[in-house]
Structures are given as structure tokens and as C-alpha cells.
Coordinates of N, CA and C in Angstrom, one line a residue:
M1 N 112.2 124.5 104.8 CA 113.6 124.7 104.8 C 114.3 123.4 105.3
T2 N 115.3 123.0 104.7 CA 116.1 121.8 105.2 C 116.9 122.2 106.4
P3 N 116.9 121.4 107.4 CA 117.7 121.7 108.6 C 119.2 121.9 108.2
E4 N 119.8 122.9 108.8 CA 121.2 123.2 108.5 C 122.1 122.3 109.3
N5 N 123.3 122.0 108.7 CA 124.4 121.2 109.3 C 123.9 119.8 109.7
E6 N 123.0 119.3 108.9 CA 122.5 117.9 109.1 C 123.0 117.1 107.8
P7 N 123.5 115.9 108.0 CA 123.9 115.1 106.8 C 122.6 114.7 106.1
F8 N 122.8 114.7 104.8 CA 121.6 114.2 104.0 C 121.5 112.7 103.9
A9 N 120.3 112.3 103.4 CA 120.0 110.8 103.4 C 120.9 110.1 102.3
D10 N 121.2 108.9 102.7 CA 121.8 108.0 101.7 C 120.6 107.0 101.3
A11 N 120.0 107.2 100.2 CA 118.8 106.5 99.9 C 119.0 105.3 98.9
R12 N 120.3 104.8 98.9 CA 120.5 103.7 98.1 C 119.8 102.4 98.5
D13 N 119.4 102.4 99.8 CA 118.7 101.2 100.2 C 117.3 101.1 99.6
M14 N 116.8 102.3 99.0 CA 115.5 102.2 98.3 C 115.5 101.3 97.2
F15 N 116.7 101.2 96.5 CA 116.8 100.3 95.4 C 116.7 98.8 95.9
A16 N 117.3 98.5 97.0 CA 117.3 97.2 97.6 C 115.9 96.8 98.0
V17 N 115.2 97.7 98.6 CA 113.8 97.5 99.0 C 112.9 97.2 97.7
H18 N 113.1 98.1 96.7 CA 112.3 97.9 95.5 C 112.6 96.6 94.8
T19 N 113.9 96.2 94.8 CA 114.3 94.9 94.2 C 113.6 93.7 94.9
M20 N 113.6 93.8 96.2 CA 112.9 92.8 97.0 C 111.4 92.7 96.7
L21 N 110.8 93.8 96.6 CA 109.3 93.9 96.2 C 109.1 93.3 94.8
R22 N 109.9 93.7 93.9 CA 109.8 93.2 92.5 C 109.9 91.7 92.5
R23 N 110.9 91.2 93.2 CA 111.2 89.8 93.1 C 110.1 89.0 93.8
E24 N 109.8 89.3 95.0 CA 108.9 88.5 95.8 C 107.4 88.6 95.3
L25 N 107.0 89.8 95.0 CA 105.6 90.0 94.4 C 105.5 89.5 93.0
G26 N 106.6 89.6 92.2 CA 106.6 89.2 90.9 C 106.5 87.7 90.8
A27 N 107.0 87.0 91.8 CA 107.0 85.5 91.8 C 105.7 85.0 92.4
A28 N 104.9 85.8 93.0 CA 103.7 85.4 93.8 C 102.6 84.8 93.0
P29 N 102.2 85.3 91.8 CA 101.1 84.7 91.1 C 101.4 83.3 90.7
A30 N 102.6 82.9 90.3 CA 103.0 81.6 89.9 C 102.9 80.7 91.1
L31 N 103.4 81.2 92.3 CA 103.4 80.4 93.5 C 102.0 80.0 93.9
V32 N 101.1 81.0 93.8 CA 99.7 80.8 94.2 C 99.1 79.8 93.2
R33 N 99.3 79.9 91.9 CA 98.6 79.0 91.0 C 99.1 77.6 91.1
K34 N 100.3 77.4 91.6 CA 100.8 76.0 91.8 C 100.2 75.2 92.9
V35 N 99.5 75.9 93.8 CA 98.9 75.3 95.0 C 97.6 74.5 94.5
G36 N 97.6 73.2 94.9 CA 96.4 72.4 94.5 C 95.2 72.9 95.2
A37 N 94.1 72.7 94.6 CA 92.8 73.1 95.2 C 92.6 72.2 96.4
G38 N 92.2 72.9 97.5 CA 91.9 72.2 98.8 C 93.2 71.9 99.6
D39 N 94.4 72.2 99.1 CA 95.6 72.0 99.9 C 95.8 73.2 100.8
Q40 N 95.1 73.1 101.9 CA 95.0 74.2 102.9 C 96.4 74.5 103.5
R41 N 97.2 73.4 103.8 CA 98.5 73.6 104.4 C 99.4 74.5 103.5
R42 N 99.5 74.0 102.3 CA 100.4 74.8 101.3 C 99.8 76.2 101.0
A43 N 98.5 76.2 100.9 CA 97.8 77.5 100.7 C 98.2 78.5 101.8
E44 N 98.2 78.1 103.0 CA 98.5 79.0 104.1 C 99.9 79.4 104.1
V45 N 100.9 78.6 103.7 CA 102.3 79.0 103.6 C 102.4 80.1 102.6
V46 N 101.8 79.9 101.4 CA 101.9 80.9 100.3 C 101.1 82.1 100.7
A47 N 100.0 82.0 101.3 CA 99.2 83.1 101.7 C 99.9 84.0 102.7
R48 N 100.6 83.4 103.6 CA 101.3 84.2 104.6 C 102.4 85.0 104.0
H49 N 103.0 84.4 102.9 CA 104.1 85.1 102.2 C 103.5 86.3 101.5
V50 N 102.4 86.1 100.8 CA 101.8 87.2 100.0 C 101.3 88.3 101.0
D51 N 100.8 87.9 102.1 CA 100.4 88.8 103.1 C 101.5 89.6 103.7
L52 N 102.6 89.0 103.9 CA 103.8 89.7 104.4 C 104.3 90.7 103.4
M53 N 104.4 90.3 102.1 CA 104.8 91.3 101.1 C 103.8 92.4 100.9
S54 N 102.6 92.2 101.1 CA 101.6 93.2 101.0 C 101.7 94.2 102.2
Q55 N 102.0 93.7 103.3 CA 102.3 94.5 104.5 C 103.5 95.4 104.3
L56 N 104.6 94.8 103.8 CA 105.8 95.5 103.6 C 105.6 96.6 102.5
L57 N 104.9 96.3 101.5 CA 104.6 97.3 100.5 C 103.8 98.5 101.1
E58 N 102.8 98.2 101.9 CA 102.0 99.2 102.6 C 102.9 100.0 103.5
Q59 N 103.7 99.4 104.3 CA 104.6 100.1 105.2 C 105.5 101.1 104.5
H60 N 106.1 100.6 103.4 CA 107.0 101.4 102.6 C 106.3 102.6 102.1
H61 N 105.1 102.5 101.5 CA 104.5 103.6 101.0 C 103.9 104.6 102.0
S62 N 103.4 104.0 103.1 CA 102.9 104.9 104.2 C 104.0 105.7 104.8
G63 N 105.2 105.1 104.9 CA 106.3 105.8 105.4 C 106.7 107.0 104.5
E64 N 106.7 106.7 103.2 CA 107.0 107.8 102.3 C 105.9 108.9 102.3
D65 N 104.7 108.5 102.4 CA 103.6 109.5 102.5 C 103.7 110.4 103.7
K66 N 104.2 109.8 104.8 CA 104.2 110.5 106.0 C 105.5 111.4 106.2
H67 N 106.7 110.8 105.7 CA 108.0 111.4 106.0 C 108.7 112.0 104.8
I68 N 108.4 111.6 103.6 CA 109.1 112.0 102.5 C 108.4 113.1 101.7
W69 N 107.2 112.7 101.2 CA 106.4 113.7 100.3 C 106.2 115.0 100.9
P70 N 105.7 115.1 102.2 CA 105.4 116.5 102.7 C 106.6 117.3 102.8
R71 N 107.8 116.7 103.1 CA 109.0 117.5 103.2 C 109.5 118.0 101.8
L72 N 109.4 117.1 100.8 CA 109.8 117.5 99.5 C 108.9 118.6 98.9
E73 N 107.6 118.4 99.2 CA 106.7 119.4 98.7 C 106.9 120.8 99.3
A74 N 107.3 120.8 100.6 CA 107.6 122.0 101.3 C 108.9 122.7 100.9
R75 N 109.9 121.8 100.6 CA 111.3 122.3 100.4 C 111.6 122.6 98.9
V76 N 111.1 121.7 98.0 CA 111.4 121.9 96.6 C 110.2 121.7 95.8
P77 N 109.2 122.6 96.0 CA 107.9 122.4 95.3 C 108.1 122.4 93.8
E78 N 109.0 123.2 93.3 CA 109.2 123.3 91.8 C 109.8 122.1 91.2
A79 N 110.6 121.3 92.0 CA 111.2 120.1 91.5 C 110.2 118.9 91.6
I80 N 109.3 118.9 92.6 CA 108.4 117.8 92.8 C 107.1 118.0 92.0
A81 N 106.8 119.2 91.7 CA 105.5 119.5 91.0 C 105.2 118.7 89.7
P82 N 106.3 118.5 88.9 CA 106.0 117.8 87.6 C 105.6 116.3 87.8
I83 N 105.9 115.7 89.0 CA 105.7 114.3 89.2 C 104.7 114.0 90.3
I84 N 104.4 115.0 91.1 CA 103.6 114.7 92.3 C 102.3 114.1 92.0
D85 N 101.6 114.6 91.0 CA 100.3 114.1 90.6 C 100.4 112.6 90.2
V86 N 101.4 112.4 89.3 CA 101.6 111.0 88.9 C 101.9 110.0 90.0
M87 N 102.8 110.5 90.9 CA 103.1 109.6 92.0 C 101.9 109.3 93.0
E88 N 101.2 110.4 93.2 CA 100.0 110.2 94.1 C 99.0 109.3 93.5
K89 N 98.7 109.4 92.2 CA 97.8 108.6 91.5 C 98.3 107.1 91.5
Q90 N 99.6 106.9 91.3 CA 100.2 105.6 91.4 C 100.0 105.0 92.8
H91 N 100.3 105.8 93.8 CA 100.1 105.3 95.2 C 98.6 104.9 95.4
E92 N 97.7 105.7 94.9 CA 96.3 105.3 95.1 C 96.0 104.0 94.3
A93 N 96.5 103.9 93.1 CA 96.2 102.7 92.3 C 96.8 101.5 93.0
I94 N 98.0 101.6 93.5 CA 98.7 100.5 94.2 C 97.9 100.2 95.5
H95 N 97.4 101.2 96.2 CA 96.6 100.9 97.4 C 95.4 100.1 97.1
R96 N 94.7 100.6 96.0 CA 93.5 99.9 95.6 C 93.8 98.4 95.2
G97 N 94.8 98.3 94.5 CA 95.2 96.9 94.0 C 95.6 96.1 95.2
A98 N 96.3 96.6 96.2 CA 96.7 95.9 97.4 C 95.4 95.5 98.2
E99 N 94.4 96.3 98.2 CA 93.2 96.0 98.9 C 92.5 94.8 98.2
R100 N 92.5 94.8 96.9 CA 91.9 93.6 96.2 C 92.7 92.4 96.5
V101 N 94.0 92.5 96.6 CA 94.9 91.3 96.9 C 94.5 90.8 98.3
N102 N 94.4 91.8 99.3 CA 94.1 91.4 100.6 C 92.7 90.7 100.8
E103 N 91.7 91.2 100.0 CA 90.4 90.6 100.0 C 90.5 89.2 99.4
A104 N 91.2 89.1 98.3 CA 91.3 87.7 97.7 C 92.1 86.8 98.6
L105 N 93.0 87.3 99.4 CA 93.8 86.5 100.3 C 92.9 85.9 101.4
R106 N 92.0 86.8 101.9 CA 91.1 86.4 103.0 C 90.2 85.2 102.5
Q107 N 89.7 85.3 101.3 CA 88.8 84.3 100.7 C 89.6 83.0 100.5
W108 N 90.8 83.1 100.0 CA 91.6 81.9 99.7 C 92.0 81.2 101.0
R109 N 92.3 81.9 102.0 CA 92.7 81.3 103.3 C 91.4 80.7 103.9
A110 N 90.3 81.2 103.6 CA 89.0 80.6 104.2 C 88.7 79.3 103.5
D111 N 88.9 79.2 102.2 CA 88.4 77.9 101.5 C 89.4 77.2 100.7
S112 N 90.5 77.8 100.4 CA 91.6 77.2 99.6 C 91.1 76.5 98.3
S113 N 90.1 77.1 97.7 CA 89.5 76.6 96.5 C 90.2 77.1 95.3
A114 N 90.0 76.4 94.1 CA 90.6 76.8 92.9 C 90.2 78.2 92.5
V115 N 88.9 78.5 92.7 CA 88.3 79.8 92.3 C 89.0 80.9 93.1
S116 N 89.1 80.8 94.4 CA 89.7 81.8 95.2 C 91.2 81.9 95.0
R117 N 91.8 80.8 94.7 CA 93.3 80.7 94.4 C 93.5 81.6 93.1
D118 N 92.8 81.3 92.1 CA 93.0 82.0 90.8 C 92.6 83.5 90.9
A119 N 91.6 83.8 91.8 CA 91.3 85.2 92.0 C 92.4 86.0 92.6
L120 N 93.1 85.3 93.6 CA 94.3 85.9 94.2 C 95.4 86.1 93.2
A121 N 95.7 85.1 92.5 CA 96.8 85.2 91.5 C 96.5 86.3 90.5
D122 N 95.3 86.4 90.1 CA 94.9 87.5 89.1 C 95.0 88.9 89.8
A123 N 94.7 89.0 91.1 CA 94.7 90.3 91.7 C 96.2 90.7 91.9
V124 N 97.1 89.8 92.2 CA 98.5 90.2 92.2 C 99.0 90.5 90.8
D125 N 98.6 89.8 89.8 CA 99.0 90.1 88.4 C 98.6 91.5 88.1
A126 N 97.4 91.9 88.5 CA 96.9 93.2 88.1 C 97.6 94.3 88.8
L127 N 98.1 94.0 90.0 CA 98.9 95.0 90.8 C 100.3 95.3 90.2
L128 N 100.9 94.3 89.6 CA 102.3 94.4 89.2 C 102.7 95.5 88.2
P129 N 101.9 95.7 87.2 CA 102.3 96.7 86.2 C 102.4 98.1 86.8
V130 N 101.4 98.5 87.5 CA 101.5 99.9 88.1 C 102.6 99.9 89.2
L131 N 102.8 98.8 89.9 CA 103.8 98.8 91.0 C 105.2 99.0 90.3
R132 N 105.5 98.2 89.3 CA 106.8 98.3 88.6 C 107.0 99.7 88.0
E133 N 106.0 100.2 87.4 CA 106.1 101.6 86.8 C 106.4 102.6 87.9
H134 N 105.7 102.5 89.0 CA 105.9 103.4 90.1 C 107.3 103.3 90.7
L135 N 107.8 102.1 90.9 CA 109.1 101.9 91.5 C 110.2 102.5 90.6
A136 N 110.0 102.3 89.3 CA 111.0 102.8 88.4 C 111.0 104.3 88.4
L137 N 109.8 104.9 88.4 CA 109.8 106.4 88.4 C 110.3 107.0 89.7
E138 N 110.1 106.3 90.8 CA 110.6 106.7 92.1 C 112.1 106.7 92.1
E139 N 112.7 105.6 91.6 CA 114.1 105.5 91.5 C 114.8 106.6 90.7
E140 N 114.1 106.9 89.5 CA 114.7 107.9 88.6 C 114.5 109.3 89.1
R141 N 113.4 109.6 89.6 CA 113.0 111.0 89.9 C 113.0 111.4 91.4
V142 N 112.7 110.5 92.2 CA 112.5 110.9 93.6 C 113.8 110.6 94.5
V143 N 114.4 109.5 94.3 CA 115.6 109.2 95.1 C 116.7 110.3 95.0
P144 N 116.9 110.9 93.8 CA 117.9 112.0 93.8 C 117.4 113.2 94.7
L145 N 116.1 113.5 94.7 CA 115.6 114.6 95.5 C 115.8 114.3 97.0
I146 N 115.5 113.0 97.4 CA 115.7 112.6 98.8 C 117.1 112.9 99.2
E147 N 118.0 112.5 98.4 CA 119.5 112.6 98.8 C 119.9 114.1 98.8
R148 N 119.2 115.0 98.3 CA 119.5 116.4 98.3 C 118.8 117.2 99.3
Y149 N 117.6 116.8 99.7 CA 116.7 117.6 100.5 C 116.1 116.9 101.7
I150 N 116.4 115.7 102.0 CA 115.9 115.0 103.2 C 117.1 114.6 104.0
T151 N 117.1 114.9 105.3 CA 118.2 114.5 106.1 C 118.2 113.0 106.4
A152 N 119.4 112.6 106.8 CA 119.5 111.2 107.2 C 118.6 110.8 108.3
A153 N 118.5 111.7 109.3 CA 117.6 111.4 110.5 C 116.1 111.3 110.0
E154 N 115.7 112.2 109.1 CA 114.3 112.2 108.6 C 114.1 110.9 107.8
Y155 N 115.0 110.5 107.0 CA 114.9 109.3 106.2 C 114.8 108.1 107.0
R156 N 115.6 108.0 108.1 CA 115.6 106.8 109.0 C 114.2 106.6 109.6
L157 N 113.3 107.6 109.7 CA 112.0 107.4 110.2 C 111.2 106.4 109.4
V158 N 111.4 106.4 108.1 CA 110.6 105.5 107.2 C 110.8 104.1 107.6
A159 N 112.1 103.7 107.7 CA 112.4 102.3 108.0 C 112.1 102.0 109.5
G160 N 112.4 103.0 110.3 CA 112.2 102.8 111.8 C 110.8 102.4 112.1
E161 N 109.8 103.2 111.6 CA 108.5 102.9 111.9 C 108.0 101.6 111.3
G162 N 108.5 101.3 110.1 CA 108.2 100.0 109.5 C 108.7 98.8 110.4
G163 N 109.9 99.0 110.9 CA 110.4 97.9 111.8 C 109.6 97.7 113.1
E164 N 109.1 98.9 113.6 CA 108.2 98.8 114.8 C 106.9 98.0 114.6
E165 N 106.5 98.0 113.3 CA 105.2 97.4 113.0 C 105.3 95.9 112.6
T166 N 106.6 95.5 112.6 CA 106.9 94.1 112.1 C 107.2 93.2 113.3
S167 N 106.7 92.0 113.2 CA 106.9 91.0 114.3 C 108.5 90.8 114.4
P168 N 109.0 90.8 115.6 CA 110.5 90.7 115.7 C 111.0 89.4 115.1
E169 N 110.3 88.3 115.1 CA 110.8 87.1 114.6 C 110.9 87.1 113.1
L170 N 110.2 88.0 112.4 CA 110.3 88.2 111.0 C 111.4 89.1 110.5
L171 N 112.0 89.9 111.4 CA 113.0 90.9 111.0 C 114.2 90.2 110.3
P172 N 114.8 89.1 110.9 CA 115.9 88.5 110.1 C 115.5 88.0 108.8
V173 N 114.3 87.4 108.6 CA 113.9 87.0 107.3 C 113.8 88.2 106.3
I174 N 113.2 89.3 106.8 CA 113.0 90.4 105.9 C 114.4 91.0 105.5
F175 N 115.3 91.1 106.5 CA 116.6 91.6 106.2 C 117.4 90.7 105.2
G176 N 117.1 89.4 105.4 CA 117.7 88.4 104.5 C 117.2 88.6 103.1
M177 N 115.9 88.9 103.0 CA 115.3 89.2 101.6 C 116.0 90.4 101.0
L178 N 116.3 91.3 101.8 CA 116.9 92.6 101.3 C 118.3 92.3 100.9
M179 N 119.0 91.5 101.7 CA 120.4 91.1 101.4 C 120.6 90.3 100.2
Y180 N 119.6 89.5 99.8 CA 119.7 88.5 98.8 C 120.2 89.1 97.4
E181 N 119.7 90.3 97.1 CA 120.1 91.0 95.9 C 120.7 92.4 96.2
G182 N 120.7 92.8 97.4 CA 121.2 94.1 97.8 C 122.7 94.3 97.5
A183 N 123.1 95.4 97.0 CA 124.5 95.7 96.8 C 125.3 95.6 98.1
P184 N 126.4 95.0 98.2 CA 127.2 94.9 99.4 C 127.4 96.2 100.2
E185 N 127.7 97.2 99.5 CA 128.0 98.5 100.1 C 126.7 99.1 100.7
V186 N 125.5 98.8 100.1 CA 124.3 99.2 100.7 C 123.9 98.4 102.0
I187 N 124.1 97.1 101.9 CA 123.9 96.3 103.1 C 124.8 96.8 104.2
D188 N 126.1 97.1 103.9 CA 127.0 97.6 104.9 C 126.5 98.8 105.6
S189 N 125.9 99.8 104.8 CA 125.4 101.0 105.3 C 124.2 100.8 106.2
I190 N 123.4 99.8 105.8 CA 122.2 99.5 106.7 C 122.6 98.9 108.0
I191 N 123.6 98.0 108.0 CA 124.1 97.4 109.2 C 124.7 98.4 110.1
A192 N 125.4 99.4 109.5 CA 126.1 100.4 110.3 C 125.1 101.3 111.1
E193 N 123.9 101.3 110.6 CA 122.8 102.1 111.3 C 122.2 101.3 112.5
M194 N 122.5 100.0 112.5 CA 121.9 99.2 113.6 C 122.6 99.4 114.9
P195 N 121.9 99.1 116.0 CA 122.6 99.1 117.3 C 123.8 98.2 117.3
P196 N 124.9 98.5 118.0 CA 126.1 97.7 117.9 C 125.8 96.2 118.3
Q197 N 125.0 96.0 119.2 CA 124.7 94.6 119.7 C 124.0 93.8 118.6
A198 N 123.3 94.5 117.7 CA 122.6 93.8 116.6 C 123.4 93.6 115.4
Q199 N 124.6 94.3 115.3 CA 125.4 94.2 114.1 C 126.2 92.8 114.1
T200 N 126.5 92.3 115.2 CA 127.3 91.1 115.3 C 126.5 89.9 114.8
G201 N 126.9 89.3 113.8 CA 126.3 88.0 113.3 C 125.0 88.2 112.5
I202 N 124.6 89.5 112.2 CA 123.4 89.7 111.6 C 123.4 89.2 110.1
R203 N 124.5 89.3 109.5 CA 124.6 88.8 108.1 C 124.3 87.3 108.0
E204 N 125.0 86.5 108.8 CA 124.8 85.1 108.8 C 123.4 84.7 109.2
L205 N 122.9 85.4 110.3 CA 121.5 85.1 110.8 C 120.5 85.4 109.8
A206 N 120.6 86.5 109.1 CA 119.6 86.9 108.1 C 119.7 86.1 106.9
S207 N 120.9 85.8 106.5 CA 121.0 84.9 105.3 C 120.4 83.5 105.5
Q208 N 120.7 83.0 106.6 CA 120.2 81.6 107.0 C 118.6 81.7 107.1
A209 N 118.1 82.8 107.7 CA 116.7 82.9 107.9 C 116.0 83.0 106.6
Y210 N 116.5 83.8 105.7 CA 115.8 83.9 104.4 C 116.0 82.6 103.6
A211 N 117.1 81.9 103.6 CA 117.3 80.7 102.9 C 116.3 79.6 103.4
S212 N 116.1 79.5 104.7 CA 115.1 78.6 105.2 C 113.7 79.0 104.8
Y213 N 113.4 80.3 104.9 CA 112.1 80.8 104.5 C 111.8 80.6 103.0
A214 N 112.8 80.9 102.2 CA 112.6 80.7 100.7 C 112.5 79.3 100.3
E215 N 113.2 78.4 101.0 CA 113.0 76.9 100.8 C 111.6 76.5 101.0
K216 N 111.0 77.0 102.1 CA 109.6 76.7 102.4 C 108.6 77.3 101.4
V217 N 108.8 78.6 101.0 CA 107.9 79.3 100.2 C 108.1 79.0 98.7
H218 N 109.4 79.1 98.2 CA 109.7 79.0 96.8 C 110.1 77.6 96.4
G219 N 110.4 76.7 97.4 CA 110.9 75.4 97.1 C 112.4 75.4 96.8
T220 N 113.1 76.5 97.0 CA 114.5 76.6 96.9 C 115.1 77.7 97.8
S221 N 116.3 77.5 98.2 CA 116.9 78.6 99.1 C 117.5 79.7 98.2
T222 N 117.5 79.5 96.9 CA 118.0 80.5 96.0 C 117.0 80.8 94.9
P223 N 115.9 81.5 95.2 CA 114.8 81.8 94.2 C 115.4 82.7 93.1
T224 N 114.7 82.7 92.0 CA 115.1 83.4 90.8 C 115.3 84.9 91.1
R225 N 116.4 85.5 90.7 CA 116.7 86.9 91.0 C 116.0 87.8 90.0
T226 N 115.9 89.0 90.3 CA 115.3 90.0 89.4 C 116.1 90.1 88.1
T227 N 117.4 89.8 88.1 CA 118.2 89.8 86.9 C 118.2 88.5 86.2
G228 N 117.4 87.6 86.7 CA 117.3 86.3 86.0 C 118.3 85.3 86.4
G229 N 119.2 85.6 87.4 CA 120.3 84.7 87.8 C 119.8 83.7 88.8

């Protein structure tokens, strides 16, 4: 049963998170393949980026598995039943794909060879189709259920635990990634949930942090958007 007199979740930020994952992971194979064999310094820059995105993907899905799916299954089993098997299989496939990415990452960081570089790029390429399919299905079928049956407090647990697992120095970069294509009203709602002392100046700080990060990783402060802009 959904708690009474509790405001329901505003899950529009899910679209911003998904857009960030699509953009950054979608660009990763090309970034990896452009690194010269034996260029350990550049390989480490790109490897750290791929590692960060892999961690964010894992945090996102583990938060859903812990805080979203059990509640939806308990509260609206008839609505979730048609897609639960598909979503669980997709989560499993994404987890296996991410494990292959992580294993390839470890090897590439160890030797920065052309063979391990290409193996990593191939592993990310293999992950992308099921990830994109999953994100689209989640946006279409699950977000509406979250906004009808999950409270705002329950939904905040997903992002809250992810933030606790992330190095503090990376938080402005990650929020900048989110802001880069996030709808202004969604970014406003996220900032409104932050402690008052954190709200002041966060836009400029995060924007500058991501621009600097993107320049180092992508070679430009304005990487290609998911819309192609």
C-alpha cells in the first residue's frame, strides 16, 4: 500500500539521467579506439571516464532494484506484471555486459595495448543496444508508474544512496553532465532538493566542472548531444 498523504515522486530527472548515459556511453567506443597503442596517459584518462560511467550505470540500476521494483511489485502487481520479466532480463543482460566492460577496462589499464583497447571498445559497443532498449522501455512504461505509486521520499533514496557512493570531488562533474542536456525545469527541481548551502552557485560550478572534464575527455567542452546538436 502506498503511504497516505505523501506527495508522489517527480521522476522527470530519470530522463536526464538516461540522456547522460546514452551520450557518454554512446561516445565511449570511439573515444577508446582513438587512443594510440601504448599511450598510457591518454588511455588512463579515457579509462577513468568509462569506469565512471560504468559505476553510474550500476548505481542507477541497483537503486532501482532496491527502492523501485519491490514497491511497484507490491503496490501494482497487475500493472508491472507485463513488463517485469523483460525489465529483469534486461537488467541482467546489462549487468553482464557491464562486467565484460569492467574486465576489459582492467586489461587495458594494465597494458594500454591495441588488442585490449579494441576489446574494450567492442565490449561497450555490445552493451549499448540492450541499454538503449532498456532505457526507452523504462521511460515509456515505468516512469508513469513511479509517479503514481512511489512517494517523493522513497524516490529520493535512489539518488541519495548513489551520491553517498560517489567521490565528493566528482559530484559537480556528474551534475554538470546531467545539466548539459537536462531540461531547465528538471534541473531546477533537482537543485530545489539540495541543501540550501549547496544550491548557491551550483549551476556555474557544475557547468564549469563538466566543461573542463569534457575538454579533457572528449577534446571539446561541448561534446555531441544525443539530439546531434
